[in-house]
């Protein structure tokens, strides 16, 4: 697959603490119909590490069955290398086009341990891998040197980098580009940073917002991919109240999951406890922003 | 069970990436023979979140079968509340005397989410629970207010607090003591801080060193429990080169696991990849300290 455009990361909704298959299929079909460039299944937004191996295999099978021609990128992260290898095998059997791997940790990992993990996994893959750098959840920060080493491994297709400020994005992307082979695509995450990342040379936006509101995200992505950064910025600026919610409520997950509940796209509660969607005033804030921005699933 | 004295946390050694049952039984029997006050099975040192439900149930059964009259405290932490409930049930079926629960996170948890987790778990328990505050691995920091709320739940037996400096320990322990019921025991972790915690009023030392070197840890613990803090401090000071290794190599786990390999107590490599024991100069440092301190399993 080609790592470009909008990669839309779906929630993995629950119903009575089990995978809500019907709601999940609706979310995936919504992304197919909208025409996103790829679908991220079981990313952080999809709460991948909270699910069992069987649950994850089921979700991925549903995703590939309902995504049509749109490639599916599957999160295969886990604490233990053995489990990552099993999950990568399951994902490939489910027909995904790529896998996404973050160095999930409980005991903090060293650079060599993370390198060995990526080496062990890429050795077994027949689809490309996206290196998932998400220090907010993994508590591991990739050095540029480690990314450069991992980029030399086989089957590396993309590097998903964390949010970066508008000022630092050009320098950050240029520096990484200089250290990795040309065929590896850089991707930006952190939806509020998307245009900054794409302007700076990222080829793909790994998007949380796009997983629920593909039209709103596609407006930004298509403008940026067409080179009209002013229009992309205008579309992104229009969503500033949403980006503000992400910041106010500890990230995008709870806001997007709450929005999905409020809009009836998923049952309530849709997240795996102990993680919960927002309540009270926070929930009303989300409802207000959805209405103001006229966001539709 | 009474949460006092030395609680010795054992490694969960692997052989060819599977539980090394024979080595695990030897570690547990070593603790029984040494006469520690309780055995911690599947704590952080035992790498609990890296193992499957089945592996964890097997390890706990071996621990209770070989611990004699010594109570076993079992780590039941997991990312998802559902899994914690299952693990707590498995642990009780295996015959443990208490469970240990840390708020393991991938998406950062809120105070209310953590409270709800402990409420859900304590409601189902018929053994006491030790609240495991370990921000270094969970990335969640308990406020004193949250600890006070959780302390009101049924079946709370102990609070395992993180390392604290000698200067701050008395104040820290006194403040917590004032906020929790008298029957709940405070426990110190971070072996280098043990005597400071015990001097300040902690009743139990949750010890990594004690899991491999029970005699060395018992010397400290017994002196402290007898009120001879000068002797306890002298025994702890004698182990300063070991505490220095813990600091230098990112915590106690890799040092103790490397020591266990060097002494032939476990096979090599004994940790679940991607986590690895120490190599090269770091490994030689561990060997040198073992020899200098004449540490024996």
XYZ file of C-alpha atoms in Angstrom:
594
model
C 0.000 0.000 0.000
C 0.958 3.619 -0.417
C 1.150 5.621 2.801
C -0.399 8.882 1.600
C -3.450 11.048 2.169
C -5.889 10.477 4.990
C -5.566 7.430 7.205
C -8.702 7.354 9.340
C -8.472 5.594 12.706
C -11.710 4.084 13.926
C -12.937 3.515 17.439
C -13.475 -0.112 18.456
C -16.830 0.301 20.188
C -18.097 -1.931 22.955
C -21.587 -3.053 23.854
C -21.868 -4.602 27.317
C -18.056 -4.754 27.474
C -17.814 -6.838 24.278
C -17.011 -5.773 20.714
C -20.103 -4.083 19.248
C -19.783 -5.714 15.853
C -22.720 -3.899 14.244
C -21.519 -0.467 15.337
C -17.944 -1.278 14.304
C -19.058 -2.347 10.851
C -21.047 0.890 10.503
C -17.967 2.935 11.416
C -15.830 1.054 8.878
C -18.462 1.316 6.146
C -18.779 5.021 6.808
C -15.059 5.372 6.108
C -15.297 3.272 2.947
C -18.191 5.318 1.599
C -16.420 8.583 2.437
C -13.392 7.392 0.468
C -10.591 7.835 2.954
C -7.191 6.689 1.698
C -6.697 4.062 4.378
C -8.439 2.803 7.486
C -6.621 2.439 10.771
C -8.068 -0.468 12.741
C -7.066 -1.035 16.350
C -4.909 2.042 16.655
C -4.706 3.919 19.937
C -8.163 5.330 19.174
C -9.246 1.737 18.692
C -7.818 0.885 22.136
C -5.809 -2.023 20.736
C -3.973 -3.077 23.900
C -7.229 -3.488 25.835
C -8.462 -6.348 23.646
C -7.626 -10.031 23.675
C -5.974 -11.733 20.733
C -9.315 -13.250 19.686
C -11.129 -9.925 19.949
C -8.447 -8.245 17.890
C -8.574 -10.914 15.175
C -12.371 -10.576 15.038
C -12.226 -6.798 14.743
C -9.640 -6.975 11.957
C -11.679 -9.510 10.014
C -14.703 -7.223 10.214
C -12.583 -4.257 9.144
C -11.166 -5.959 6.061
C -14.538 -7.454 5.118
C -16.212 -4.036 5.114
C -13.470 -1.734 3.869
C -13.889 -2.557 0.178
C -10.786 -1.556 -1.778
C -9.511 0.710 0.965
C -6.394 -0.654 2.650
C -6.540 -1.440 6.351
C -3.627 -0.678 8.687
C -3.793 -2.749 11.856
C -2.268 -1.986 15.227
C -0.308 -5.032 16.413
C 1.358 -3.601 19.499
C 1.611 -5.533 22.765
C 3.936 -5.652 25.735
C 5.592 -8.908 24.727
C 7.439 -9.640 21.483
C 5.861 -13.090 21.299
C 2.391 -11.554 21.351
C 3.299 -8.946 18.742
C 4.456 -11.733 16.419
C 1.192 -13.615 16.951
C -0.869 -10.460 16.416
C 1.032 -9.600 13.238
C 0.356 -13.095 11.915
C -3.346 -12.807 12.803
C -3.535 -9.392 11.139
C -2.010 -10.681 7.930
C -4.385 -13.644 7.926
C -7.252 -11.166 8.304
C -6.055 -9.498 5.120
C -4.709 -6.185 6.326
C -2.471 -4.156 4.027
C -0.062 -2.924 6.670
C 0.638 -3.120 10.380
C 1.272 -0.386 12.909
C 3.642 -1.066 15.782
C 4.337 1.003 18.876
C 6.837 -0.075 21.539
C 4.266 -0.554 24.289
C 5.932 -0.657 27.681
C 5.372 -1.447 31.321
C 9.021 -1.660 32.276
C 10.654 1.211 30.391
C 12.432 -0.083 27.282
C 15.951 0.645 26.094
C 16.796 1.628 22.513
C 18.361 -1.760 21.836
C 15.298 -3.584 23.135
C 13.038 -1.532 20.866
C 15.320 -2.116 17.892
C 15.315 -5.872 18.534
C 11.508 -5.827 18.729
C 11.199 -4.148 15.329
C 13.837 -6.451 13.878
C 12.022 -9.570 15.094
C 8.684 -8.369 13.734
C 9.783 -6.992 10.371
C 11.686 -10.227 9.685
C 8.390 -12.145 9.685
C 6.206 -9.670 7.789
C 4.909 -9.816 4.235
C 3.149 -6.428 4.489
C 4.746 -3.077 5.271
C 5.034 -1.799 8.825
C 4.420 1.686 10.137
C 6.630 2.615 13.076
C 4.364 4.192 15.656
C 6.089 6.830 17.754
C 3.623 7.787 20.486
C 5.458 8.731 23.673
C 2.203 9.883 25.309
C 0.975 6.288 25.546
C 4.130 4.165 25.287
C 6.364 6.424 27.408
C 9.156 5.569 24.994
C 10.749 8.345 22.955
C 12.499 7.389 19.738
C 15.782 9.151 19.129
C 16.487 10.122 15.527
C 19.344 7.637 15.585
C 17.030 4.787 16.522
C 14.516 5.738 13.833
C 17.370 5.758 11.314
C 18.463 2.257 12.423
C 14.926 0.883 12.276
C 14.389 2.510 8.870
C 17.101 0.209 7.483
C 15.083 -2.894 8.398
C 13.031 -4.639 5.707
C 9.319 -3.856 5.278
C 9.352 -0.434 6.912
C 6.767 1.632 5.016
C 6.106 4.635 7.189
C 7.009 6.463 10.384
C 4.101 7.935 12.340
C 5.479 10.884 14.267
C 3.937 12.633 17.276
C 2.394 16.114 17.099
C 4.878 18.860 16.367
C 4.509 22.637 16.628
C 4.096 24.766 13.496
C 7.484 26.390 14.146
C 9.415 23.148 14.576
C 7.656 20.983 11.965
C 9.766 21.931 8.890
C 13.041 21.359 10.701
C 11.809 18.125 12.330
C 10.558 16.605 9.087
C 13.621 17.695 7.100
C 15.948 16.165 9.676
C 14.095 12.840 9.712
C 13.837 12.771 5.900
C 17.611 13.168 5.669
C 18.116 10.093 7.852
C 15.687 7.599 6.329
C 15.415 6.003 2.877
C 13.304 7.887 0.315
C 10.663 5.158 0.003
C 9.607 5.480 3.665
C 6.720 7.905 4.145
C 6.519 10.191 7.110
C 3.105 10.573 8.705
C 1.792 13.120 11.159
C -0.489 12.424 14.077
C -2.143 14.792 16.515
C -5.007 16.197 14.477
C -4.409 19.823 15.445
C -0.881 19.467 13.991
C -1.944 17.777 10.781
C -1.559 20.719 8.412
C 1.763 21.682 9.971
C 3.035 18.159 9.398
C 1.680 17.926 5.853
C 3.073 21.378 4.980
C 6.453 20.297 6.264
C 6.507 17.259 3.995
C 4.609 14.479 5.699
C 2.838 12.347 3.107
C 0.077 10.948 5.284
C -2.102 12.115 8.160
C -2.903 9.448 10.745
C -6.149 10.929 11.967
C -8.448 10.354 14.926
C -11.011 12.876 13.737
C -11.064 11.198 10.319
C -12.150 7.938 11.923
C -15.477 9.421 13.013
C -15.819 12.522 10.849
C -14.206 11.530 7.559
C -15.734 14.404 5.568
C -14.307 17.046 7.871
C -10.885 15.395 7.807
C -10.955 14.803 4.052
C -11.568 18.519 3.448
C -8.268 19.228 5.209
C -6.410 16.287 3.725
C -7.491 16.816 0.112
C -6.608 20.499 0.174
C -3.202 19.694 1.637
C -2.524 16.852 -0.792
C -3.435 19.188 -3.664
C -0.889 21.664 -2.342
C -3.434 24.276 -1.276
C -2.116 24.750 2.236
C -4.061 27.971 2.786
C -7.326 26.110 2.225
C -6.128 23.180 4.370
C -5.305 25.642 7.154
C -8.701 27.293 6.838
C -10.463 23.923 7.126
C -8.299 23.001 10.122
C -8.867 26.384 11.778
C -12.616 25.837 11.459
C -12.192 22.754 13.662
C -10.250 24.660 16.332
C -13.037 24.151 18.936
C -12.567 20.401 18.468
C -8.782 20.647 18.797
C -9.373 22.684 21.971
C -11.503 19.876 23.406
C -8.733 17.362 22.662
C -6.344 19.542 24.627
C -8.752 20.191 27.488
C -9.774 16.565 28.016
C -6.443 14.779 27.942
C -6.284 13.842 24.266
C -8.571 12.950 21.424
C -9.816 9.519 22.530
C -12.420 10.434 25.134
C -13.675 13.389 23.097
C -14.161 11.376 19.914
C -15.687 8.422 21.783
C -18.060 10.781 23.594
C -18.999 12.417 20.284
C -19.692 8.992 18.785
C -21.980 8.201 21.712
C -23.769 11.548 21.509
C -24.383 11.081 17.790
C -25.666 7.546 18.272
C -22.879 6.009 16.189
C -21.989 3.707 19.094
C -23.664 2.528 22.272
C -22.913 4.079 25.642
C -20.460 3.368 27.230
C -18.334 2.463 24.201
C -14.866 2.435 25.826
C -13.289 -0.462 27.748
C -13.350 0.253 31.506
C -11.512 1.598 33.392
C -11.332 4.051 30.464
C -14.545 6.043 30.275
C -16.164 8.594 28.041
C -16.779 12.094 29.366
C -19.551 12.979 31.771
C -21.296 16.085 33.054
C -19.950 19.458 31.935
C -17.262 17.866 29.770
C -19.885 15.875 27.894
C -21.965 19.003 27.388
C -18.870 20.752 25.979
C -18.528 18.005 23.400
C -22.223 18.219 22.505
C -21.937 21.964 22.053
C -18.907 21.722 19.763
C -20.554 19.027 17.645
C -23.560 21.267 17.197
C -21.606 24.451 16.563
C -19.383 22.775 13.981
C -22.305 20.777 12.551
C -20.160 17.648 12.660
C -21.806 14.597 11.150
C -20.689 10.999 11.114
C -3.075 -12.057 56.149
C -1.128 -9.476 58.076
C 0.796 -7.018 55.921
C 4.000 -6.784 57.963
C 7.679 -7.613 57.715
C 9.345 -8.679 54.487
C 7.273 -9.322 51.393
C 9.646 -10.880 48.870
C 8.792 -10.437 45.197
C 9.996 -13.217 42.944
C 11.010 -13.120 39.303
C 8.841 -15.165 36.920
C 11.657 -16.760 34.906
C 11.307 -17.907 31.319
C 12.887 -20.789 29.463
C 12.560 -20.558 25.685
C 10.001 -17.763 26.163
C 7.731 -19.933 28.339
C 7.366 -20.074 32.113
C 10.345 -21.985 33.539
C 8.333 -23.953 36.068
C 11.296 -25.700 37.678
C 13.247 -22.489 38.189
C 10.144 -20.690 39.466
C 9.461 -23.408 42.008
C 13.082 -23.203 43.176
C 12.758 -19.432 43.685
C 9.531 -19.850 45.664
C 10.947 -22.688 47.772
C 14.010 -20.610 48.505
C 11.737 -17.912 49.944
C 9.786 -20.448 51.978
C 12.920 -21.946 53.464
C 14.326 -18.504 54.232
C 11.141 -17.670 56.112
C 10.087 -14.401 54.527
C 6.798 -13.006 55.840
C 5.016 -13.097 52.521
C 5.776 -13.934 48.894
C 4.916 -11.556 46.079
C 4.062 -13.513 42.954
C 3.623 -11.738 39.637
C 4.551 -8.303 40.897
C 6.391 -5.870 38.642
C 9.547 -7.925 39.262
C 7.511 -10.926 38.152
C 6.568 -9.049 34.957
C 2.866 -9.707 35.497
C 1.457 -7.747 32.556
C 3.613 -9.660 30.057
C 1.913 -12.977 30.767
C -1.364 -14.409 29.503
C -4.211 -15.250 31.829
C -3.341 -18.956 31.612
C 0.336 -18.351 32.288
C -0.530 -16.201 35.279
C -2.900 -18.803 36.716
C -0.200 -21.477 36.294
C 2.436 -19.373 38.009
C 0.122 -18.615 40.937
C -0.775 -22.249 41.386
C 2.920 -23.142 41.528
C 3.543 -20.317 43.997
C 0.814 -21.377 46.418
C 1.739 -25.057 46.094
C 5.338 -24.386 47.083
C 5.042 -21.538 49.585
C 4.061 -23.703 52.552
C 2.430 -21.604 55.269
C 3.772 -18.334 53.851
C 1.023 -16.163 52.369
C 1.217 -15.329 48.665
C 0.301 -11.864 47.366
C -0.559 -11.952 43.663
C -0.390 -9.127 41.150
C -3.701 -8.950 39.269
C -3.170 -5.749 37.295
C -4.183 -5.411 33.661
C -5.257 -2.636 31.326
C -8.905 -3.607 31.329
C -11.235 -3.874 34.329
C -12.792 -7.030 32.914
C -9.386 -8.721 32.818
C -8.515 -7.584 36.339
C -11.745 -9.160 37.602
C -10.916 -12.422 35.826
C -7.357 -12.391 37.135
C -8.529 -11.700 40.690
C -10.892 -14.640 40.447
C -8.111 -16.888 39.090
C -5.774 -15.743 41.858
C -8.290 -16.548 44.576
C -8.939 -19.956 43.024
C -5.170 -20.556 43.112
C -5.287 -19.935 46.834
C -3.485 -16.636 47.231
C -3.853 -14.722 50.499
C -4.033 -11.234 48.985
C -3.977 -9.449 45.651
C -1.917 -6.502 44.494
C -3.434 -4.050 42.049
C -1.797 -1.211 40.125
C -3.753 1.038 37.755
C -1.947 -0.104 34.613
C -2.510 2.349 31.793
C -2.078 2.870 28.079
C -4.428 5.815 27.777
C -3.707 7.928 30.865
C -6.369 7.347 33.518
C -8.323 9.910 35.506
C -8.778 9.734 39.278
C -12.435 8.751 38.905
C -11.547 5.946 36.488
C -8.980 4.556 38.927
C -11.421 4.806 41.820
C -14.076 2.947 39.812
C -11.540 0.225 38.981
C -10.717 -0.344 42.647
C -14.378 -0.213 43.574
C -15.281 -2.839 40.969
C -12.472 -5.158 42.058
C -12.775 -4.837 45.837
C -16.519 -5.493 45.576
C -15.786 -9.006 44.270
C -12.890 -9.953 46.542
C -12.789 -12.318 49.467
C -9.099 -11.646 50.212
C -7.515 -8.294 51.057
C -6.128 -6.041 48.348
C -2.917 -4.058 48.350
C -3.144 -0.788 46.420
C -0.044 -0.622 44.273
C 1.166 2.919 43.648
C 3.953 2.655 41.091
C 4.022 5.738 38.871
C 7.279 4.604 37.224
C 5.467 1.769 35.439
C 1.798 2.813 35.434
C 2.384 6.512 34.768
C -0.468 7.203 37.152
C 0.182 9.168 40.324
C -2.221 8.708 43.200
C -3.159 11.898 45.006
C -3.534 11.602 48.769
C -7.221 12.364 48.279
C -7.654 9.406 45.950
C -5.808 7.070 48.314
C -8.098 8.243 51.121
C -11.197 7.520 48.975
C -9.942 4.067 47.971
C -8.999 3.309 51.589
C -12.710 3.513 52.457
C -13.531 0.632 50.106
C -13.967 -2.866 51.547
C -11.070 -5.350 51.558
C -8.262 -2.801 51.369
C -5.399 -4.269 53.405
C -2.355 -2.261 52.429
C -1.023 0.638 50.374
C 2.297 0.018 48.636
C 3.921 3.416 48.242
C 6.755 4.378 45.885
C 10.300 5.113 47.076
C 10.599 8.218 49.191
C 13.671 10.152 50.312
C 14.939 9.857 53.890
C 14.069 13.517 54.497
C 10.490 13.287 53.252
C 9.563 9.802 54.491
C 8.365 10.745 58.024
C 6.119 13.526 56.733
C 4.808 11.415 53.837
C 3.931 8.417 55.998
C 2.396 10.558 58.753
C 0.207 12.384 56.239
C -1.037 9.170 54.652
C -1.588 7.528 58.028
C -3.791 10.443 59.052
C -5.999 9.921 56.012
C -6.536 6.153 56.034
C -8.154 3.777 58.540
C -5.853 2.307 61.192
C -6.212 -1.292 59.977
C -4.639 -0.523 56.582
C -0.901 -1.130 56.530
C 1.469 1.126 54.658
C 4.240 -0.604 52.733
C 7.424 0.779 51.245
C 8.922 -0.202 47.905
C 12.171 0.834 46.294
C 14.695 -1.283 48.171
C 17.156 1.550 48.754
C 14.342 3.421 50.572
C 13.205 0.489 52.679
C 14.717 1.522 55.988
C 13.556 5.108 55.535
C 10.011 3.866 54.959
C 10.095 1.397 57.848
C 11.587 4.032 60.181
C 8.814 6.408 59.203
C 6.129 3.907 60.156
C 5.605 1.582 57.202
C 4.714 -1.897 58.462
C 5.883 -3.902 55.464
C 8.661 -3.785 52.899
C 7.674 -4.905 49.404
C 11.100 -6.004 48.271
C 12.687 -6.920 44.954
C 16.009 -7.849 46.543
C 14.192 -10.107 48.993
C 12.770 -12.134 46.115
C 16.227 -13.366 45.096
C 18.363 -12.692 48.165
C 15.979 -13.293 51.077
C 18.747 -13.553 53.693
C 20.178 -10.165 52.833
C 16.714 -8.579 52.886
C 15.667 -10.374 56.079
C 18.693 -8.967 57.890
C 17.404 -5.475 57.160
C 13.752 -6.285 57.731
C 14.201 -8.153 61.023
C 16.358 -5.414 62.484
C 13.816 -2.780 61.461
C 10.841 -4.786 62.735
C 12.653 -5.225 66.058
C 13.061 -1.460 66.215
C 16.841 -1.496 65.782
C 16.970 1.061 63.012
C 20.706 1.625 63.381
C 21.332 -2.039 62.610
C 18.789 -1.986 59.778
C 20.559 1.042 58.313
C 23.926 -0.672 58.623
C 22.646 -3.758 56.769
C 21.090 -1.554 54.097
C 24.256 0.542 53.750
C 26.212 -2.652 53.171
C 24.076 -3.235 50.094
C 24.688 0.269 48.709
C 26.595 -1.098 45.668
C 23.420 -3.032 44.761
C 21.221 0.050 45.239
C 23.666 1.937 42.999
C 23.232 -0.680 40.268
C 19.423 -0.308 40.488
C 19.845 3.423 39.948
C 22.389 3.076 37.152
C 20.466 0.465 35.154
C 16.984 1.910 35.130
C 15.529 0.137 38.140
C 15.840 -3.120 39.992
C 14.311 -5.551 37.480
C 17.142 -5.989 34.992
C 19.792 -6.029 37.729
C 18.052 -8.705 39.795
C 17.189 -10.785 36.712
C 20.802 -10.538 35.537
C 22.018 -11.562 38.981
C 19.675 -14.549 38.935
C 21.111 -15.607 35.566
C 24.704 -15.124 36.701
C 24.089 -17.229 39.792
C 22.400 -19.989 37.800
C 19.074 -19.567 39.600
C 17.322 -19.098 36.262
C 18.089 -19.793 32.622
C 19.357 -17.115 30.268
C 17.520 -15.086 29.004
C 14.939 -15.165 31.793
C 12.947 -12.015 30.944
C 10.134 -11.732 28.375
C 11.365 -9.961 25.218
C 11.504 -7.148 24.341
C 12.666 -6.739 27.951
C 16.209 -8.081 28.294
C 18.735 -8.701 31.009
C 21.963 -6.707 31.002
C 24.849 -7.351 28.643
C 28.507 -6.405 28.327
C 29.905 -3.961 30.856
C 26.602 -3.667 32.701
C 26.517 -7.423 33.198
C 30.081 -7.403 34.448
C 29.116 -4.670 36.925
C 26.409 -6.927 38.326
C 28.806 -9.873 38.558
C 31.319 -7.744 40.416
C 28.758 -6.497 42.949
C 27.470 -10.018 43.586
C 30.988 -11.150 44.277
C 31.949 -8.153 46.413
C 28.814 -8.434 48.526
C 28.966 -12.238 48.563
C 25.296 -12.360 47.679
C 23.843 -15.835 47.610
C 20.445 -17.049 46.492
